[in-house]
Coordinates of C-alpha atoms in Angstrom, one line a residue:
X1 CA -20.1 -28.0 47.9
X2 CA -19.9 -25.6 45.3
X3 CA -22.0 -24.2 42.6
X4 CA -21.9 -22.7 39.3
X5 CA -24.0 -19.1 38.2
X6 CA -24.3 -19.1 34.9
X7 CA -24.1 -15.2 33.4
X8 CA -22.4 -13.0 30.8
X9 CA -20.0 -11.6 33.3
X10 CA -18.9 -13.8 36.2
X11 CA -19.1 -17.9 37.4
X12 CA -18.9 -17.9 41.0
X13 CA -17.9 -21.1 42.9
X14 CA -18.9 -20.9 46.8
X15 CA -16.9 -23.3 49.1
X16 CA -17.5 -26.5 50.6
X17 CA -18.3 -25.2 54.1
X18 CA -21.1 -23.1 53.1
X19 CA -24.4 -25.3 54.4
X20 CA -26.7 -22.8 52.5
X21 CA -25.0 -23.3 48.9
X22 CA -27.8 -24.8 46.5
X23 CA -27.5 -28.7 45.1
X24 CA -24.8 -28.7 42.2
X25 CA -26.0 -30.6 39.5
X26 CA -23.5 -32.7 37.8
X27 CA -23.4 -30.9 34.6
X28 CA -22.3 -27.4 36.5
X29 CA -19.0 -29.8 38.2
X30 CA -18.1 -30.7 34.7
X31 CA -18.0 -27.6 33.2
X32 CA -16.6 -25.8 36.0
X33 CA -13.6 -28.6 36.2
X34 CA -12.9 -28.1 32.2
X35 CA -12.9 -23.4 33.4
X36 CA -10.5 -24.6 35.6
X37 CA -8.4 -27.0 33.9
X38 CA -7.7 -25.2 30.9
X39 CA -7.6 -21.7 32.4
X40 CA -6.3 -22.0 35.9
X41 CA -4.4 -25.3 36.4
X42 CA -3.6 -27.5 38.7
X43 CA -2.4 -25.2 41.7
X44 CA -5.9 -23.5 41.2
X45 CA -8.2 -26.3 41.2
X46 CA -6.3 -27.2 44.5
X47 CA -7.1 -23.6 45.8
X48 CA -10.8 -24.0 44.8
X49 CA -11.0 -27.1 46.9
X50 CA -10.1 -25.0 50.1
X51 CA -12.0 -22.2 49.4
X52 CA -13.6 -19.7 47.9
X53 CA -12.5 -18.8 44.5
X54 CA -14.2 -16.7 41.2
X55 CA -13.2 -16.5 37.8
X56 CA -14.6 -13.4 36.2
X57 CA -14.1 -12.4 32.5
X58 CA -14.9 -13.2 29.1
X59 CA -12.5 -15.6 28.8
X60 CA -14.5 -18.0 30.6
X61 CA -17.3 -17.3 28.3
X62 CA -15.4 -18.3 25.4
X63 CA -14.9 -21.9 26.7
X64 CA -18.7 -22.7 28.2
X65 CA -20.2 -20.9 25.4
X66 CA -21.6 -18.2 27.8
X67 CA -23.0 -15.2 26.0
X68 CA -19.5 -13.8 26.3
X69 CA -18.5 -15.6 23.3
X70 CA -20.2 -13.5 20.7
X71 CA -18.0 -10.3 21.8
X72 CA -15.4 -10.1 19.4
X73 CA -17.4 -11.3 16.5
X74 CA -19.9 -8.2 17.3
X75 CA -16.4 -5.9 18.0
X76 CA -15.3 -7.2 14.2
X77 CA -18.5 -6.5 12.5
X78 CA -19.4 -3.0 14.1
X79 CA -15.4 -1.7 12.9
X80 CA -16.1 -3.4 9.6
X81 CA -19.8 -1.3 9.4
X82 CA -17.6 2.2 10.4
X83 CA -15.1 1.7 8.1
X84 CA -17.6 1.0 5.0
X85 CA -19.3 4.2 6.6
X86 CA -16.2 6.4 6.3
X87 CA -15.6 4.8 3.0
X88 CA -19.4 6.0 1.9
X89 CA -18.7 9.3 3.3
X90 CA -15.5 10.3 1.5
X91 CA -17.0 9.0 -1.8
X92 CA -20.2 10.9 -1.5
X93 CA -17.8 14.3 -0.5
X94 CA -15.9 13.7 -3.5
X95 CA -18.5 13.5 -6.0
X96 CA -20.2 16.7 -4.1
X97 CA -17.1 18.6 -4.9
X98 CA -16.0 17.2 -8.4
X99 CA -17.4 20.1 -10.4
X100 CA -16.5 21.2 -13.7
X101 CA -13.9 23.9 -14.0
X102 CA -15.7 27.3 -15.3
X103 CA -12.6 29.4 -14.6
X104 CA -8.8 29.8 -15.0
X105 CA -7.2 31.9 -13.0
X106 CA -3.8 33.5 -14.7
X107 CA -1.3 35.2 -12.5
X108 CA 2.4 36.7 -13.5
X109 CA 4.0 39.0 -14.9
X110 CA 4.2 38.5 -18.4
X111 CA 5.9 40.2 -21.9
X112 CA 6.3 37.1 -23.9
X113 CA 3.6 35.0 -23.1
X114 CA -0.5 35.8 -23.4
X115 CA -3.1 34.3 -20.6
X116 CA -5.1 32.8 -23.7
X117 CA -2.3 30.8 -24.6
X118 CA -2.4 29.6 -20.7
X119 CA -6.1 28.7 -20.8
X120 CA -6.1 26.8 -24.2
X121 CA -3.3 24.9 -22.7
X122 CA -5.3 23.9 -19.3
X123 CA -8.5 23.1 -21.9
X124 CA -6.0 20.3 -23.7
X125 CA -5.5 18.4 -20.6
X126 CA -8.3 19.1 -17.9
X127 CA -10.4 15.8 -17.5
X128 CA -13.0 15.1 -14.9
X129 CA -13.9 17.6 -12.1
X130 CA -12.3 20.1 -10.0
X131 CA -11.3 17.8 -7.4
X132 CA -10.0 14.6 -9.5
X133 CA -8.3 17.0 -12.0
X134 CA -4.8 16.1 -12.8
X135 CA -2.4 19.3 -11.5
X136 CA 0.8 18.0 -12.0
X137 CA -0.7 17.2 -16.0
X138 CA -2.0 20.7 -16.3
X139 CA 1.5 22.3 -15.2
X140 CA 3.5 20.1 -17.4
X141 CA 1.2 21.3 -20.4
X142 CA 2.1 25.0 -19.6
X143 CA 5.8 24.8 -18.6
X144 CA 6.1 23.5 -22.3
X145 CA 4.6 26.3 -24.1
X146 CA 7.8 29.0 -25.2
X147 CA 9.1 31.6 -22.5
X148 CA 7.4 29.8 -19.7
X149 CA 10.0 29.3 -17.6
X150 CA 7.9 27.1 -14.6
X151 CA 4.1 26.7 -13.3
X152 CA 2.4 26.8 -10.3
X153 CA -1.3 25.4 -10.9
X154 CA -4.0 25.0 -7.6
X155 CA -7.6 24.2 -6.9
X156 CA -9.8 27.2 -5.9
X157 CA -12.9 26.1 -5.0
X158 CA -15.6 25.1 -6.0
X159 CA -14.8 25.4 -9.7
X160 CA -11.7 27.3 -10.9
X161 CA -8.4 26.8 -11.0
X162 CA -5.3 29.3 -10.3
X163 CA -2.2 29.6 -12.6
X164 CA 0.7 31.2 -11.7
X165 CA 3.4 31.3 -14.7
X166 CA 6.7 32.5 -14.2
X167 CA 8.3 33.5 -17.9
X168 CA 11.8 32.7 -18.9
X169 CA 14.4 35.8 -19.0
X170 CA 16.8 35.3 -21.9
X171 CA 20.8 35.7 -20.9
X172 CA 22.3 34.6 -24.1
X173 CA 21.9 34.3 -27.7
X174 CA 22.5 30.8 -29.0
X175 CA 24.2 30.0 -31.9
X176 CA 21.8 31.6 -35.1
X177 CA 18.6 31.7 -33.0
X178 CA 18.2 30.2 -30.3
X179 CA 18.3 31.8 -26.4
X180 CA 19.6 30.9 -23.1
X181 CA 18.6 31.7 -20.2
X182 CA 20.2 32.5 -16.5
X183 CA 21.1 28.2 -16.0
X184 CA 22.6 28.1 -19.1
X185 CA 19.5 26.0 -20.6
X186 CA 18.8 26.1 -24.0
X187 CA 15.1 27.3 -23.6
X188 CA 13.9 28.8 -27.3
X189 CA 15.6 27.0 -30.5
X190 CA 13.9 29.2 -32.6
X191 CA 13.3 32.5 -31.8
X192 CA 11.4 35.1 -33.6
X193 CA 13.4 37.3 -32.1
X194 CA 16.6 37.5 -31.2
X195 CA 18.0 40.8 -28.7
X196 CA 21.2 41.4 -30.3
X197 CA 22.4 43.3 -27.2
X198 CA 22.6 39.6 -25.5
X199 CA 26.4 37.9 -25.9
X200 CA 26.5 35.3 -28.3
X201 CA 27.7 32.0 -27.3
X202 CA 27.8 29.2 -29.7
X203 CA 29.1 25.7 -29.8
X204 CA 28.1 21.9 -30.9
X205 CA 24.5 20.6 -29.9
X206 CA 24.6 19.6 -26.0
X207 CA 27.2 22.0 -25.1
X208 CA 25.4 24.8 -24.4
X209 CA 25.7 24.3 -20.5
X210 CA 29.7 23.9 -20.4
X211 CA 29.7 27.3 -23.2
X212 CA 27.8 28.8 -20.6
X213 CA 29.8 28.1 -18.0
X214 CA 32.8 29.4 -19.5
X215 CA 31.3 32.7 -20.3
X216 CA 30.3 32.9 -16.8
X217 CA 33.5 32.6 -15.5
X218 CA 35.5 34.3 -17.9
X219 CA 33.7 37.4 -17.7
X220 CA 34.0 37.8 -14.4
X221 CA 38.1 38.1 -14.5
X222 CA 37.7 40.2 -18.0
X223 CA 35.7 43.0 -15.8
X224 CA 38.1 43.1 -13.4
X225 CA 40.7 44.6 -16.2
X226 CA 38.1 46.8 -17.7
X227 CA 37.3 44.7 -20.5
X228 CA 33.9 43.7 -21.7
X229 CA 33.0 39.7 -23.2
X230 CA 30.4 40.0 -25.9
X231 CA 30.8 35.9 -27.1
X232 CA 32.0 33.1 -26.9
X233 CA 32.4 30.1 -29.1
X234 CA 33.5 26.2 -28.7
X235 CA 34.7 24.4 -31.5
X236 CA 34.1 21.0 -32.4
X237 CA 38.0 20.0 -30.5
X238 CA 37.1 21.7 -27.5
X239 CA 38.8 25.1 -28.3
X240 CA 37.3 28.3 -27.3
X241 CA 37.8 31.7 -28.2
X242 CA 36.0 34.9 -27.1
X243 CA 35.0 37.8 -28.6
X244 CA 35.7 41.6 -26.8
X245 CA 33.7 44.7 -27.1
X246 CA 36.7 46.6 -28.1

């Protein structure tokens, strides 16, 4: 005889030769049969017959409705509650920290550009707070004002925001007035002024890079005889000629 004790954890069968063990009811044979059946076979049910044998786990809960069942709803619903609480969190941080920006902060070294040019340019773009501020708008805005060259723009908390501008050095003249700088990028069109100690290099539109180029590498061999190139110029054919100091 065997019997069957209900609980959350274990269902203990205790064998046949056991004159103690309680009166099974007929209920607790069929539902320990359909444990067996569908978790432990055949070969199982043949060793519960002989002798003693437990089957311990939730597993068996999920088939006799034991209160095992219930576990990986509850498992579910607390991960659900913790993620909506992380969720919360972050928000409420976010909005703590979304303050206005009171404050530029303008680093570099500068001779062609003015910091207030730098600040009225930040005031153009900057929407919302300091912490959903759009950067990468804000240094796109500055690199296009003249002689910027590049833009570096961070948070500093809790409300300003640090710009670090790097200005354009001008290698070339271009053409009537426009200047050139170190790449061979045609960085001012129209320059106030023009150093007239700079070559000249001129050509079509879009060729400033391969007029460059070729003043680059020209010069180089011209040094080397103890001559000095002060332009260059690149016709609409593809001709060049270059113009000497002496």
């Amino acid at each position: 005889a065997f019997s069957g004790h209900r609980d959350s954890e274990r269902i203990a069968f205790t064998p046949r030769g056991d004159r103690h063990a309680p009166a099974r009811s007929a209920r607790a044979d069929a539902v320990a049969d359909r444990v067996l059946d569908q978790r432990l076979g055949h070969e199982a049910r043949q060793e519960r017959q002989g002798g003693l044998l437990e089957v311990v786990g939730e597993d068996c809960g999920e088939i006799i409705g034991l209160p095992g069942q219930q576990g990986g709803e509850h498992a579910v619903g607390s991960a659900a509650a913790v993620v909506a609480g992380c969720a919360l969190l972050a928000w409420l941080l976010v909005v703590a920290l979304d303050r206005p920006v009171r404050r530029v902060i303008v680093e570099g070294s500068f001779q062609r550009v003015a910091p207030p040019e730098i600040e009225a340019a930040v005031a153009e773009v900057a929407r919302g707070g300091l912490a959903s501020i759009d950067l990468d708008a804000v240094r796109e805005r500055i690199e296009r004002i003249d002689w910027v060259d590049r833009a570096v723009v961070q948070r500093r908390w809790p409300e300003a925001l640090r710009v670090l501008v790097v200005e354009q050095v001008a290698a070339a003249r271009w053409n009537d007035t426009g200047l050139l700088n170190a790449r061979g990028e045609l960085f001012l069109r129209n320059a106030r002024y023009v150093p007239p100690e700079l070559p000249l290099l001129e050509g079509p539109a879009g060729s400033e890079g391969i007029v460059a180029q070729l003043y680059l590498d020209t010069q180089g061999r011209l040094l080397e005889a103890g001559l000095r190139l002060t332009g260059v110029r690149l016709d609409a054919r593809g001709a060049g000629e270059l113009d000497l100091a002496n």
